[in-house]
Coordinates of C-alpha atoms in Angstrom, one line a residue:
Chain A
M49 CA -8.1 23.3 -7.5
V50 CA -4.9 22.3 -9.2
D51 CA -4.8 22.8 -13.0
V52 CA -3.2 19.4 -13.7
P53 CA -2.9 19.7 -17.5
Q54 CA -1.1 23.1 -17.1
L55 CA 1.2 21.7 -14.4
V56 CA 2.1 18.8 -16.7
E57 CA 2.8 21.1 -19.6
Q58 CA 5.0 23.3 -17.4
A59 CA 6.9 20.1 -16.2
R60 CA 7.5 19.1 -19.8
Q61 CA 8.9 22.6 -20.5
G62 CA 11.5 21.8 -17.8
R63 CA 10.2 23.9 -14.9
P64 CA 11.5 22.3 -11.8
R65 CA 8.8 23.7 -9.5
A66 CA 6.1 22.0 -11.7
V67 CA 7.9 18.7 -11.5
A68 CA 8.3 19.1 -7.7
R69 CA 4.6 19.9 -7.4
L70 CA 3.5 16.9 -9.4
I71 CA 5.7 14.5 -7.3
S72 CA 4.2 16.0 -4.2
L73 CA 0.7 15.4 -5.5
V74 CA 1.4 11.7 -6.3
E75 CA 3.4 11.1 -3.2
G76 CA 0.8 12.6 -0.9
A77 CA -2.0 10.7 -2.6
A78 CA -3.7 14.0 -3.4
P79 CA -7.3 14.0 -4.8
E80 CA -5.6 15.0 -8.1
L81 CA -3.5 11.9 -8.1
R82 CA -5.6 10.0 -10.6
E83 CA -5.9 12.9 -13.0
V84 CA -2.1 13.4 -12.8
M85 CA -1.4 9.7 -13.6
A86 CA -4.0 9.7 -16.4
T87 CA -2.4 12.8 -17.9
L88 CA 1.1 11.5 -17.6
A89 CA 0.3 8.0 -19.1
P90 CA 0.9 8.8 -22.8
L91 CA 4.0 10.8 -22.0
T92 CA 6.0 8.1 -20.2
G93 CA 8.4 5.4 -21.4
G94 CA 11.2 7.6 -22.7
A95 CA 13.5 7.4 -19.6
Y96 CA 16.1 4.9 -18.8
V97 CA 15.7 3.9 -15.1
V98 CA 18.8 2.9 -13.2
G99 CA 18.5 1.6 -9.6
L100 CA 21.4 1.9 -7.3
T101 CA 21.4 0.0 -4.0
G102 CA 23.9 -1.1 -1.3
S103 CA 24.5 -1.1 2.4
P104 CA 24.9 2.3 4.2
G105 CA 28.4 3.6 3.8
V106 CA 29.3 2.1 0.5
G107 CA 29.1 5.5 -1.2
K108 CA 25.8 5.3 -3.1
S109 CA 25.2 9.1 -3.0
T110 CA 28.7 10.0 -4.1
T111 CA 28.4 7.5 -6.9
T112 CA 25.0 8.8 -7.9
S113 CA 26.4 12.4 -7.9
A114 CA 29.3 11.3 -10.1
L115 CA 26.9 9.6 -12.5
V116 CA 24.8 12.8 -12.7
T117 CA 28.0 14.7 -13.6
A118 CA 28.9 12.1 -16.3
Y119 CA 25.4 12.1 -17.9
R120 CA 25.2 15.9 -17.8
K121 CA 28.5 16.2 -19.7
V122 CA 26.8 14.5 -22.6
G123 CA 23.8 16.6 -22.4
K124 CA 21.3 14.2 -20.8
R125 CA 18.6 15.4 -18.5
V126 CA 18.8 13.5 -15.3
G127 CA 16.3 12.7 -12.5
V128 CA 17.4 11.5 -9.1
L129 CA 15.0 9.8 -6.7
A130 CA 16.6 9.1 -3.3
V131 CA 14.7 6.7 -1.2
D132 CA 17.7 6.1 1.1
P133 CA 17.4 7.5 4.6
S134 CA 21.1 7.9 4.8
S135 CA 21.3 9.8 1.5
P136 CA 22.3 13.5 1.5
F137 CA 19.4 14.0 -0.9
S138 CA 17.0 12.8 1.7
G139 CA 18.7 14.7 4.4
G140 CA 20.5 12.3 6.6
A141 CA 24.2 12.8 5.8
L142 CA 27.3 14.8 6.4
L143 CA 27.6 18.4 5.4
G144 CA 30.4 17.6 3.0
D145 CA 28.2 15.3 1.0
R146 CA 25.4 17.8 1.0
V147 CA 27.7 20.5 -0.3
R148 CA 28.9 18.2 -3.0
M149 CA 25.4 17.5 -4.2
S150 CA 24.3 21.1 -4.2
E151 CA 26.2 21.7 -7.4
H152 CA 23.5 19.6 -9.2
A153 CA 20.7 21.2 -7.2
S154 CA 21.3 24.4 -9.2
D155 CA 21.5 22.7 -12.6
P156 CA 18.2 23.1 -14.5
G157 CA 18.9 19.8 -16.3
V158 CA 18.8 17.8 -13.0
Y159 CA 15.8 17.0 -10.9
I160 CA 16.5 15.8 -7.4
R161 CA 13.9 14.3 -5.2
S162 CA 14.0 12.5 -1.9
M163 CA 11.3 10.3 -0.5
A164 CA 10.7 9.4 3.1
T165 CA 11.0 5.7 3.8
R166 CA 8.4 5.4 6.4
G167 CA 4.8 6.4 7.0
H168 CA 3.5 6.2 3.5
L169 CA 0.3 4.5 2.7
G170 CA 1.4 1.2 1.3
G171 CA 5.0 2.2 1.6
L172 CA 7.6 3.1 -1.0
A173 CA 6.6 0.3 -3.2
W174 CA 3.5 2.3 -4.0
A175 CA 4.8 5.8 -4.3
A176 CA 8.2 5.5 -5.9
P177 CA 7.0 4.2 -9.3
Q178 CA 4.6 7.2 -9.5
A179 CA 7.4 9.6 -8.9
I180 CA 9.5 7.9 -11.5
R181 CA 6.6 8.4 -14.0
V182 CA 6.5 12.1 -13.2
L183 CA 10.3 12.4 -13.9
D184 CA 9.9 10.3 -17.0
A185 CA 7.1 12.4 -18.4
A186 CA 9.0 15.6 -17.5
G187 CA 11.6 14.6 -20.1
C188 CA 14.4 13.0 -18.0
D189 CA 16.6 10.8 -20.2
V190 CA 18.0 9.0 -17.3
I191 CA 16.5 8.4 -13.8
L192 CA 18.7 7.3 -11.0
V193 CA 16.9 5.7 -8.1
E194 CA 19.0 5.4 -5.1
T195 CA 17.8 3.0 -2.4
V196 CA 19.5 1.5 0.7
G197 CA 19.6 -2.2 0.6
V198 CA 18.1 -3.0 3.9
G199 CA 14.3 -3.2 3.5
Q200 CA 12.2 -5.5 1.3
S201 CA 10.5 -2.6 -0.4
E202 CA 13.7 -0.8 -1.1
V203 CA 15.1 -3.9 -2.7
E204 CA 11.9 -4.3 -4.7
I205 CA 12.3 -0.7 -6.1
A206 CA 15.9 -1.3 -7.0
S207 CA 15.1 -4.6 -8.7
Q208 CA 12.3 -3.0 -10.8
A209 CA 14.6 -0.5 -12.5
D210 CA 15.6 -1.1 -16.1
T211 CA 19.1 -1.7 -14.9
S212 CA 20.1 -2.5 -11.3
V213 CA 23.4 -1.5 -9.9
V214 CA 24.6 -3.1 -6.6
L215 CA 27.3 -1.2 -4.8
L216 CA 29.8 -2.6 -2.4
A217 CA 32.9 -1.3 -0.6
P218 CA 36.0 -3.2 0.6
G219 CA 36.4 -4.3 4.2
M220 CA 32.8 -4.1 5.3
G221 CA 32.0 -7.9 5.2
D222 CA 29.7 -6.5 2.6
G223 CA 29.3 -9.5 0.4
I224 CA 27.8 -11.5 3.2
Q225 CA 25.6 -8.6 4.3
A226 CA 24.4 -8.0 0.8
A227 CA 23.6 -11.7 0.4
K228 CA 21.6 -11.7 3.6
A229 CA 19.7 -8.6 2.5
G230 CA 18.8 -10.3 -0.8
I231 CA 20.4 -7.6 -2.9
L232 CA 23.3 -9.7 -4.2
E233 CA 21.3 -11.5 -6.9
I234 CA 19.6 -8.4 -8.4
G235 CA 22.6 -6.7 -9.9
D236 CA 23.0 -6.2 -13.6
V237 CA 26.1 -4.2 -12.9
Y238 CA 28.3 -4.4 -9.7
V239 CA 30.4 -1.5 -8.4
V240 CA 33.1 -1.9 -5.9
N241 CA 33.5 1.6 -4.7
K242 CA 36.3 3.1 -2.5
A243 CA 38.6 0.9 -4.6
D244 CA 41.6 2.8 -3.4
R245 CA 41.2 1.1 0.0
D246 CA 42.8 -2.1 1.1
G247 CA 40.8 -5.2 0.2
A248 CA 39.1 -3.9 -2.9
D249 CA 40.5 -6.7 -5.0
A250 CA 39.5 -9.2 -2.4
T251 CA 35.9 -7.9 -2.4
A252 CA 35.8 -8.0 -6.2
R253 CA 37.1 -11.6 -6.1
E254 CA 34.7 -12.6 -3.4
L255 CA 31.8 -11.1 -5.4
N256 CA 33.0 -12.8 -8.6
H257 CA 33.0 -16.1 -6.7
M258 CA 29.6 -15.6 -5.0
L259 CA 28.0 -14.7 -8.2
G260 CA 29.6 -17.5 -10.1
L261 CA 30.9 -15.1 -12.7
G262 CA 33.8 -17.3 -13.5
E263 CA 31.5 -20.0 -14.7
S264 CA 30.7 -20.4 -18.4
R265 CA 27.4 -19.0 -19.6
A266 CA 25.2 -19.6 -22.6
P267 CA 26.3 -17.3 -25.5
G268 CA 24.3 -14.1 -25.4
D269 CA 23.6 -14.3 -21.7
W270 CA 24.3 -11.2 -19.7
R271 CA 27.4 -11.5 -17.5
P272 CA 27.2 -8.8 -14.9
P273 CA 30.4 -6.7 -14.9
I274 CA 32.2 -5.7 -11.7
V275 CA 33.5 -2.1 -12.0
K276 CA 35.9 -0.6 -9.5
T277 CA 35.4 3.0 -8.7
V278 CA 36.6 5.8 -6.4
A279 CA 33.4 7.9 -6.9
A280 CA 34.6 10.7 -4.6
R281 CA 37.4 11.4 -7.3
G282 CA 35.2 10.4 -10.2
E283 CA 37.4 7.4 -11.0
G284 CA 35.8 4.6 -12.8
I285 CA 32.6 6.5 -13.4
D286 CA 32.9 6.5 -17.2
E287 CA 33.3 2.7 -17.0
V288 CA 30.1 2.5 -15.0
V289 CA 28.2 4.5 -17.6
E290 CA 29.7 2.3 -20.3
A291 CA 28.5 -0.8 -18.4
L292 CA 25.1 0.7 -18.1
E293 CA 24.9 1.5 -21.8
K294 CA 26.1 -2.0 -22.7
H295 CA 23.4 -3.5 -20.5
R296 CA 20.8 -1.3 -22.0
A297 CA 21.8 -2.2 -25.5
W298 CA 21.8 -5.9 -24.6
M299 CA 18.3 -5.6 -23.1
E300 CA 17.0 -3.8 -26.2
E301 CA 18.5 -6.3 -28.6
R302 CA 16.9 -9.3 -26.8
G303 CA 13.5 -7.8 -25.9
V304 CA 14.5 -7.9 -22.2
L305 CA 13.8 -4.2 -21.7
A306 CA 10.2 -4.6 -22.9
R307 CA 9.7 -7.7 -20.7
R308 CA 11.1 -5.9 -17.7
R309 CA 8.8 -2.9 -18.2
L310 CA 5.8 -5.1 -18.6
A311 CA 6.7 -7.0 -15.4
R312 CA 7.2 -3.6 -13.6
A313 CA 3.8 -2.3 -14.8
A314 CA 2.1 -5.5 -13.7
R315 CA 3.7 -5.3 -10.3
E316 CA 2.7 -1.7 -10.0
V317 CA -0.9 -2.4 -10.8
E318 CA -0.9 -5.3 -8.3
T319 CA 0.5 -3.1 -5.6
I320 CA -2.0 -0.3 -6.2
A321 CA -4.9 -2.8 -6.2
V322 CA -3.7 -4.5 -3.0
T323 CA -3.3 -1.0 -1.4
A324 CA -6.8 -0.2 -2.4
L325 CA -8.2 -3.4 -1.0
R326 CA -6.2 -3.0 2.2
S327 CA -7.6 0.5 2.6
R328 CA -11.1 -1.0 2.2
I329 CA -10.2 -3.3 5.1
G330 CA -9.1 -0.3 7.0
D331 CA -12.6 1.2 6.4
L332 CA -14.2 -1.9 7.7
S333 CA -11.9 -1.7 10.7
G334 CA -13.3 1.8 11.2
D335 CA -16.8 0.5 11.5
R336 CA -15.6 -2.1 14.1
H337 CA -16.1 -5.1 11.9
L338 CA -12.4 -6.1 12.2
D339 CA -12.3 -5.3 15.9
A340 CA -15.3 -7.5 16.5
L341 CA -13.6 -10.4 14.6
A342 CA -10.4 -9.9 16.6
E343 CA -12.5 -10.2 19.9
R344 CA -14.0 -13.4 18.7
I345 CA -10.5 -14.8 17.9
V346 CA -9.0 -13.8 21.2
A347 CA -12.0 -15.5 22.9
G348 CA -11.4 -18.6 20.9
D349 CA -14.8 -18.5 19.2
T350 CA -13.3 -18.4 15.8
D351 CA -9.9 -18.6 14.1
P352 CA -8.1 -16.1 11.9
Y353 CA -8.9 -17.9 8.7
R354 CA -12.6 -18.0 9.2
A355 CA -12.5 -14.4 10.3
A356 CA -10.5 -13.5 7.1
D357 CA -13.1 -15.2 5.0
E358 CA -15.8 -13.0 6.6
L359 CA -13.7 -10.0 5.9
V360 CA -13.1 -10.8 2.3
E361 CA -16.7 -11.7 1.8
G362 CA -17.6 -8.3 3.2
L363 CA -15.2 -6.6 0.7
T364 CA -16.1 -8.5 -2.4
N365 CA -19.8 -8.0 -1.8
G366 CA -19.2 -4.3 -1.9
A367 CA -19.6 -3.8 1.9
Chain B
M65 CA -5.7 -37.7 4.9
V66 CA -4.4 -36.3 8.1
D67 CA -6.5 -36.9 11.2
V68 CA -6.4 -33.4 12.5
P69 CA -8.3 -33.8 15.8
Q70 CA -6.1 -36.8 16.7
L71 CA -2.9 -34.8 15.9
V72 CA -4.1 -31.9 18.0
E73 CA -4.9 -34.3 20.9
Q74 CA -1.4 -35.8 20.7
A75 CA 0.2 -32.3 20.6
R76 CA -1.7 -31.4 23.8
Q77 CA -0.4 -34.6 25.4
G78 CA 3.1 -33.2 24.7
R79 CA 4.2 -35.3 21.8
P80 CA 6.8 -33.3 19.9
R81 CA 6.3 -35.0 16.6
A82 CA 2.6 -34.1 16.6
V83 CA 3.6 -30.4 17.3
A84 CA 6.1 -30.5 14.5
R85 CA 3.6 -32.0 12.1
L86 CA 1.0 -29.4 12.9
I87 CA 3.5 -26.5 12.4
S88 CA 4.5 -28.1 9.1
L89 CA 0.8 -28.2 8.0
V90 CA 0.2 -24.5 8.8
E91 CA 3.6 -23.4 7.5
G92 CA 3.1 -25.2 4.2
A93 CA -0.4 -23.9 3.8
A94 CA -1.6 -27.5 3.6
P95 CA -5.2 -28.3 2.6
E96 CA -5.7 -29.2 6.3
L97 CA -4.6 -25.7 7.4
R98 CA -8.1 -24.4 7.9
E99 CA -9.2 -27.5 9.9
V100 CA -6.1 -27.2 12.0
M101 CA -6.7 -23.5 12.8
A102 CA -10.3 -24.1 13.6
T103 CA -9.5 -27.0 15.9
L104 CA -6.8 -25.0 17.7
A105 CA -8.9 -21.8 18.2
P106 CA -10.5 -22.7 21.5
L107 CA -7.2 -24.1 22.9
T108 CA -5.1 -20.9 22.5
G109 CA -4.5 -17.9 24.7
G110 CA -2.6 -19.5 27.5
A111 CA 0.9 -18.8 26.4
Y112 CA 3.0 -15.8 27.1
V113 CA 4.7 -14.7 23.9
V114 CA 8.0 -13.0 24.1
G115 CA 9.7 -11.6 21.0
L116 CA 13.5 -11.2 20.9
T117 CA 15.1 -9.1 18.2
G118 CA 18.4 -7.4 17.4
S119 CA 21.1 -7.2 14.8
P120 CA 23.1 -10.3 13.8
G121 CA 25.8 -10.9 16.3
V122 CA 24.3 -9.5 19.4
G123 CA 23.8 -13.0 20.9
K124 CA 20.0 -13.5 20.4
S125 CA 20.3 -17.3 20.2
T126 CA 22.5 -17.6 23.2
T127 CA 20.1 -15.4 25.2
T128 CA 17.2 -17.4 24.0
S129 CA 18.9 -20.6 25.0
A130 CA 19.7 -19.1 28.5
L131 CA 16.1 -18.0 28.9
V132 CA 14.9 -21.5 28.0
T133 CA 17.1 -22.9 30.7
A134 CA 15.8 -20.4 33.2
Y135 CA 12.1 -21.1 32.4
R136 CA 12.7 -24.9 32.5
K137 CA 14.2 -24.6 36.0
V138 CA 10.8 -23.4 37.2
G139 CA 9.0 -26.1 35.4
K140 CA 7.5 -24.0 32.5
R141 CA 7.0 -25.6 29.1
V142 CA 8.8 -23.5 26.5
G143 CA 8.3 -23.1 22.8
V144 CA 11.0 -21.5 20.6
L145 CA 10.3 -20.1 17.2
A146 CA 13.4 -18.9 15.4
V147 CA 12.8 -16.8 12.3
D148 CA 16.3 -15.6 12.2
P149 CA 18.4 -16.8 9.3
S150 CA 21.6 -16.4 11.4
S151 CA 20.1 -18.5 14.3
P152 CA 21.6 -21.9 15.1
F153 CA 18.0 -23.1 15.4
S154 CA 17.4 -22.3 11.8
G155 CA 20.7 -23.7 10.8
G156 CA 23.0 -20.8 9.9
A157 CA 25.4 -20.7 12.8
L158 CA 28.6 -22.0 14.3
L159 CA 28.9 -25.5 15.5
G160 CA 29.6 -24.3 19.1
D161 CA 26.2 -22.6 19.2
R162 CA 24.5 -25.6 17.7
V163 CA 25.9 -27.9 20.3
R164 CA 24.9 -25.5 23.1
M165 CA 21.3 -25.6 21.8
S166 CA 21.1 -29.3 21.4
E167 CA 20.7 -29.7 25.2
H168 CA 17.3 -28.3 24.8
A169 CA 16.5 -30.2 21.7
S170 CA 16.4 -33.4 23.8
D171 CA 14.2 -31.9 26.6
P172 CA 10.6 -33.0 26.2
G173 CA 9.4 -29.7 27.8
V174 CA 10.9 -27.6 25.0
Y175 CA 9.8 -27.3 21.4
I176 CA 12.1 -25.7 19.0
R177 CA 11.1 -24.7 15.5
S178 CA 12.8 -22.7 12.9
M179 CA 11.2 -20.9 10.0
A180 CA 12.6 -19.9 6.6
T181 CA 12.6 -16.2 6.1
R182 CA 12.0 -16.3 2.4
G183 CA 9.9 -17.9 -0.2
H184 CA 6.7 -18.1 1.8
L185 CA 3.3 -17.1 0.4
G186 CA 2.7 -13.8 2.1
G187 CA 6.0 -14.0 4.0
L188 CA 6.6 -14.6 7.6
A189 CA 4.0 -12.1 8.7
W190 CA 1.5 -14.7 7.6
A191 CA 3.0 -18.0 8.8
A192 CA 4.6 -17.1 12.2
P193 CA 1.4 -16.3 14.0
Q194 CA 0.0 -19.6 13.0
A195 CA 3.0 -21.5 14.3
I196 CA 2.7 -19.5 17.6
R197 CA -0.9 -20.7 17.8
V198 CA 0.2 -24.3 17.5
L199 CA 2.8 -24.0 20.2
D200 CA 0.2 -22.2 22.4
A201 CA -2.4 -24.9 21.9
A202 CA 0.2 -27.5 22.6
G203 CA 0.5 -26.2 26.1
C204 CA 3.6 -24.0 26.1
D205 CA 3.6 -21.6 29.0
V206 CA 6.1 -19.3 27.3
I207 CA 6.9 -18.9 23.6
L208 CA 10.1 -17.2 22.7
V209 CA 10.1 -15.8 19.1
E210 CA 13.6 -15.0 17.9
T211 CA 13.8 -12.7 14.9
V212 CA 16.7 -10.7 13.4
G213 CA 16.0 -7.0 13.3
V214 CA 16.6 -6.4 9.6
G215 CA 13.4 -6.8 7.7
Q216 CA 10.1 -5.2 8.0
S217 CA 8.2 -8.4 8.6
E218 CA 10.6 -9.6 11.2
V219 CA 10.2 -6.4 13.1
E220 CA 6.4 -6.8 12.8
I221 CA 6.6 -10.2 14.3
A222 CA 8.7 -9.1 17.2
S223 CA 6.4 -6.1 17.8
Q224 CA 3.4 -8.3 17.9
A225 CA 4.6 -10.4 20.9
D226 CA 3.1 -9.8 24.3
T227 CA 6.4 -8.5 25.4
S228 CA 9.2 -7.4 23.0
V229 CA 12.8 -7.7 24.0
V230 CA 15.4 -5.7 21.9
L231 CA 19.0 -6.9 22.3
L232 CA 22.1 -4.9 21.7
A233 CA 25.8 -5.5 22.2
P234 CA 28.6 -3.1 22.9
G235 CA 30.9 -1.7 20.3
M236 CA 28.7 -2.5 17.2
G237 CA 27.4 1.0 16.6
D238 CA 24.3 -0.9 17.4
G239 CA 22.1 1.9 18.7
I240 CA 22.2 3.7 15.4
Q241 CA 21.7 0.5 13.4
A242 CA 18.8 -0.5 15.6
A243 CA 17.3 3.0 15.2
K244 CA 17.6 2.8 11.4
A245 CA 16.0 -0.7 11.4
G246 CA 13.1 0.7 13.3
I247 CA 13.5 -1.8 16.2
L248 CA 14.6 0.7 18.8
E249 CA 11.1 1.9 19.6
I250 CA 9.5 -1.5 19.9
G251 CA 11.2 -2.7 23.1
D252 CA 9.4 -3.3 26.4
V253 CA 12.7 -4.7 27.8
Y254 CA 16.2 -3.9 26.5
V255 CA 19.1 -6.2 26.9
V256 CA 22.7 -5.2 26.5
N257 CA 24.4 -8.6 26.0
K258 CA 28.1 -9.3 26.1
A259 CA 28.2 -6.9 29.0
D260 CA 31.7 -8.1 29.9
R261 CA 33.1 -6.3 26.8
D262 CA 34.4 -2.8 26.7
G263 CA 31.7 -0.2 26.0
A264 CA 28.8 -2.0 27.6
D265 CA 28.1 0.9 29.9
A266 CA 28.4 3.4 27.1
T267 CA 25.9 1.4 25.0
A268 CA 23.5 1.3 28.0
R269 CA 23.9 5.0 28.5
E270 CA 23.5 5.8 24.7
L271 CA 20.3 3.6 24.8
N272 CA 19.0 5.3 27.9
H273 CA 19.6 8.7 26.2
M274 CA 18.0 7.7 22.8
L275 CA 15.0 6.2 24.5
G276 CA 14.6 9.2 26.8
L277 CA 14.5 6.9 29.8
G278 CA 15.9 9.6 32.0
E279 CA 12.9 11.8 31.4
S280 CA 9.9 11.7 33.8
R281 CA 6.9 9.7 32.9
A282 CA 3.3 9.7 34.0
P283 CA 2.8 7.5 37.1
G284 CA 1.9 4.0 36.0
D285 CA 3.5 4.3 32.6
W286 CA 5.9 1.5 31.7
R287 CA 9.5 2.5 31.8
P288 CA 11.5 -0.1 29.8
P289 CA 14.3 -1.5 31.8
I290 CA 17.8 -2.0 30.4
V291 CA 19.3 -5.3 31.6
K292 CA 23.0 -6.1 31.2
T293 CA 23.8 -9.8 30.5
V294 CA 26.5 -12.2 29.5
A295 CA 24.2 -14.8 28.1
A296 CA 27.0 -17.2 27.3
R297 CA 27.6 -17.5 31.0
G298 CA 24.0 -17.2 32.1
E299 CA 24.8 -13.9 33.8
G300 CA 21.9 -11.4 34.1
I301 CA 19.3 -13.9 32.7
D302 CA 17.4 -14.1 36.0
E303 CA 17.1 -10.3 35.8
V304 CA 15.7 -10.6 32.2
V305 CA 13.1 -13.1 33.4
E306 CA 12.2 -10.8 36.3
A307 CA 11.8 -7.8 33.9
L308 CA 9.6 -10.0 31.6
E309 CA 7.4 -11.0 34.5
K310 CA 7.1 -7.4 35.7
H311 CA 6.1 -6.3 32.3
R312 CA 3.6 -9.0 32.0
A313 CA 2.1 -8.1 35.4
W314 CA 2.0 -4.5 34.5
M315 CA 0.2 -5.3 31.2
E316 CA -2.4 -7.5 33.0
E317 CA -3.1 -4.9 35.6
R318 CA -3.8 -2.2 33.1
G319 CA -5.6 -4.2 30.4
V320 CA -2.7 -3.7 28.0
L321 CA -2.2 -7.4 27.5
A322 CA -5.8 -7.8 26.3
R323 CA -5.5 -4.8 24.0
R324 CA -2.3 -6.0 22.5
R325 CA -3.8 -9.4 21.8
L326 CA -6.8 -7.9 20.2
A327 CA -4.6 -5.7 18.0
R328 CA -2.5 -8.8 17.1
A329 CA -5.6 -10.8 16.1
A330 CA -6.9 -7.9 14.0
R331 CA -3.6 -7.6 12.3
E332 CA -3.5 -11.4 11.7
V333 CA -6.9 -11.4 10.1
E334 CA -6.0 -8.5 7.9
T335 CA -2.8 -10.2 6.8
I336 CA -4.6 -13.4 5.9
A337 CA -7.3 -11.4 4.1
V338 CA -4.8 -9.4 2.0
T339 CA -2.9 -12.6 1.2
A340 CA -6.1 -14.2 0.0
L341 CA -6.9 -11.2 -2.1
R342 CA -3.4 -11.0 -3.5
S343 CA -3.7 -14.6 -4.5
R344 CA -6.9 -13.9 -6.3
I345 CA -5.0 -11.2 -8.2
G346 CA -2.4 -13.9 -9.0
D347 CA -5.2 -16.1 -10.4
L348 CA -6.3 -13.2 -12.6
S349 CA -2.7 -12.8 -13.7
G350 CA -2.8 -16.5 -14.7
D351 CA -5.6 -15.7 -17.2
R352 CA -3.6 -12.9 -18.7
H353 CA -5.8 -10.1 -17.4
L354 CA -3.0 -8.5 -15.4
D355 CA -0.6 -9.0 -18.3
A356 CA -3.0 -7.3 -20.7
L357 CA -3.3 -4.4 -18.3
A358 CA 0.5 -4.1 -18.1
E359 CA 0.8 -4.0 -21.9
R360 CA -1.7 -1.1 -22.0
I361 CA 0.2 0.8 -19.4
V362 CA 3.6 0.4 -21.1
A363 CA 1.9 1.5 -24.4
G364 CA 0.7 4.6 -22.6
D365 CA -3.0 3.7 -23.2
T366 CA -3.9 3.7 -19.6
D367 CA -2.3 4.4 -16.2
P368 CA -1.7 2.1 -13.3
Y369 CA -4.6 3.5 -11.2
R370 CA -7.2 3.0 -13.8
A371 CA -5.7 -0.5 -14.4
A372 CA -5.9 -1.2 -10.7
D373 CA -9.5 -0.1 -10.6
E374 CA -10.3 -2.7 -13.4
L375 CA -8.4 -5.4 -11.4
V376 CA -10.3 -4.6 -8.2
E377 CA -13.6 -4.5 -10.0
G378 CA -12.8 -7.9 -11.4
L379 CA -12.1 -9.3 -7.9
T380 CA -15.0 -7.8 -6.1
N381 CA -17.4 -9.0 -8.7
G382 CA -16.3 -12.5 -8.1
A383 CA -14.3 -12.8 -11.3

C-alpha cells in the first residue's frame, strides 16, 4: 500500500520523486487516486496556471523553457505539464531541444511532467486537471501547461487555464489554421514567436485584424496583447511574463480569476461524472447488454434512441 | 406538427425535400427526432457507407465528386454527407469547386448534405450517424461521408464507416500529419490524390512503409491498397471504386461487415446515452447543484472525485 499522507507531505517539502509518484497515481487511475485527491484538496489553489497552445512548429516548448528560466530568475517554483506529442518534454522532438530542456530537469525548483495524449480513460480532459492539482499542492507558484492546438481535448485544457497563451509563427498560414482548430478565440495573450523571420509583422497584423483588436472596447475590458518573441534567444520573454502578470492582476481585480476557477472546477466534476457513467456503460457492455441492443438495431427491431433509453434506465436503476 | 410517416414515405419515393427535412429534424434534435428514428429503424441497413478523410487540401471534395459520378454511371443512388468545414458542400471552398459540385446538386439520384462541425449538442459523433440513417432509409445505395481528419470526432465518424478511405497528396508532409492526427491507421483503402504532381511516388512509398504493407500477412487478411488518382480529371477513380467493392466483398465473405455494423450501433447507443446523461448533469447545473459543488472544490472543502460521486448519485436516484 502507498502511504498517501506521507507522499503528499514529501511532495510539499519539494521532493521531486514524491511529486512524480503522485502524478503517476492520479494519471494511472490507481486505487489510491481518491485518497490522493482528497488529501490534496485543502492544499490547492495557490498556483497560477498558464496554458500555452499552438500548432506544431511554432516553438511552444522553446517558449515554455524560456518562461521557466524567467520565472526561476525571480525565485518562483515552476511546474511544467506537457500534453503535446511533439514536445521535447513528452519525448517527440529533436535532440537539440531536448538538451536545452535538460537544464531545467536538474533544477529542484522545476517539475517537468509529460502526459501521453492517447489511450487514457476519458482522455486528457480527465487526467490533466488532476496532475495540475498535484503540482499546485506541491507548492508550484506557476504551472505551465503546454498543449498542441489540434485536438478538442487539448484546446479544452488550454482554455481552462487561468491565463491562455496562443502561440503563432510567421509564414505558416497559421492564423487560418489556428482559427480552424478553434484556438484563436481562447487567447488572453498572443505570442508571435520566431519574430526574426520574414512575415512576423504580417502575422501580427493579420492576428490583430482577425481578433478585432483594433476595435474599441468597453473601458476595463481585457484587450489581449500580441507579443513578438524569439524564444530560442530569450527575446521578448520578459514582455510575455509582464503580459501574463498584467492579465492575472486584471482578473483578480475584476473577480474573473475566481469565476474561471469555479467554471474549471464545475467542468472537472462534470468530466469525472461522465467518465464514471461511461465506465458503467462499459460494464453493461461487458455483460452483453449493449451488444444485444446493437444486434436489435442492426436487425431494424429498434432504433438507437430507444436502445439508449434502455441503457440509461439500466444505469440509473443501479443495474 | 410534422407528419413523420408521410415524410418518410416521401423520402423513400425519392423526394429530395423530404430527405432534407428529415435530416434537419434529426440534426436539430427536434421533438419529432425519436419518432423519425423509430420509423426509419426497419428501413435501414441497405446502404454501403464509405468514409473519406484526410487533411485539408488533399482533394477530398473533388474525389468525392468524382466517386459520385462513377456510381451514378452504374445507376446507384448516392448520398453525400460532408462534415468537413473546408468542403464546398459545407460552404467553405472556392467557387470553382462549388460549380463543379453543382452538377450533382441537380441530379435527383444524388442527395448532398453538409453538417456544421461545431455547436451541436454532443457534437458530430451524435448527429452524423442519424443523418446516415436518413439517407440509408431514403434508398441510397452508397453513402459517402466526407470528413476532415483533424478532430477526434471527425476521425471517429470516418472510422465507423463500412469502408474507410484515407486520402493523401504529395508534398504536404502528409504522412506525418496523418499519423499525428491518428487517421493513418484507420484506412481500408488509401488514395494518393494529385498523383500528377512531383513526389506522388515518394508519398505512396512512404505510406507503404509506414503501414508495413510490404510485410507478409496471414492469408485472407485485408491488405489495404494504395490507389493513385488525379480526381480533378477523373483519373484513377474507377480503381478506387474497384478497391471499395473488393473491400466490401472481403468484409461480407468474412462476416467483418456485420461485426463492424454491430460495433457502430453499439457505439451509437453509447454516445446517445452519454449525451442524455450529460444533459441531465446540465439540468442539475441549472439548479445550482453543480455550481455549489464547484464552490466547495475551489474552497478546498472537497475534491472533484467526491463531488462527482455526489453528482452521479443525484442522477442515478432520479434527481
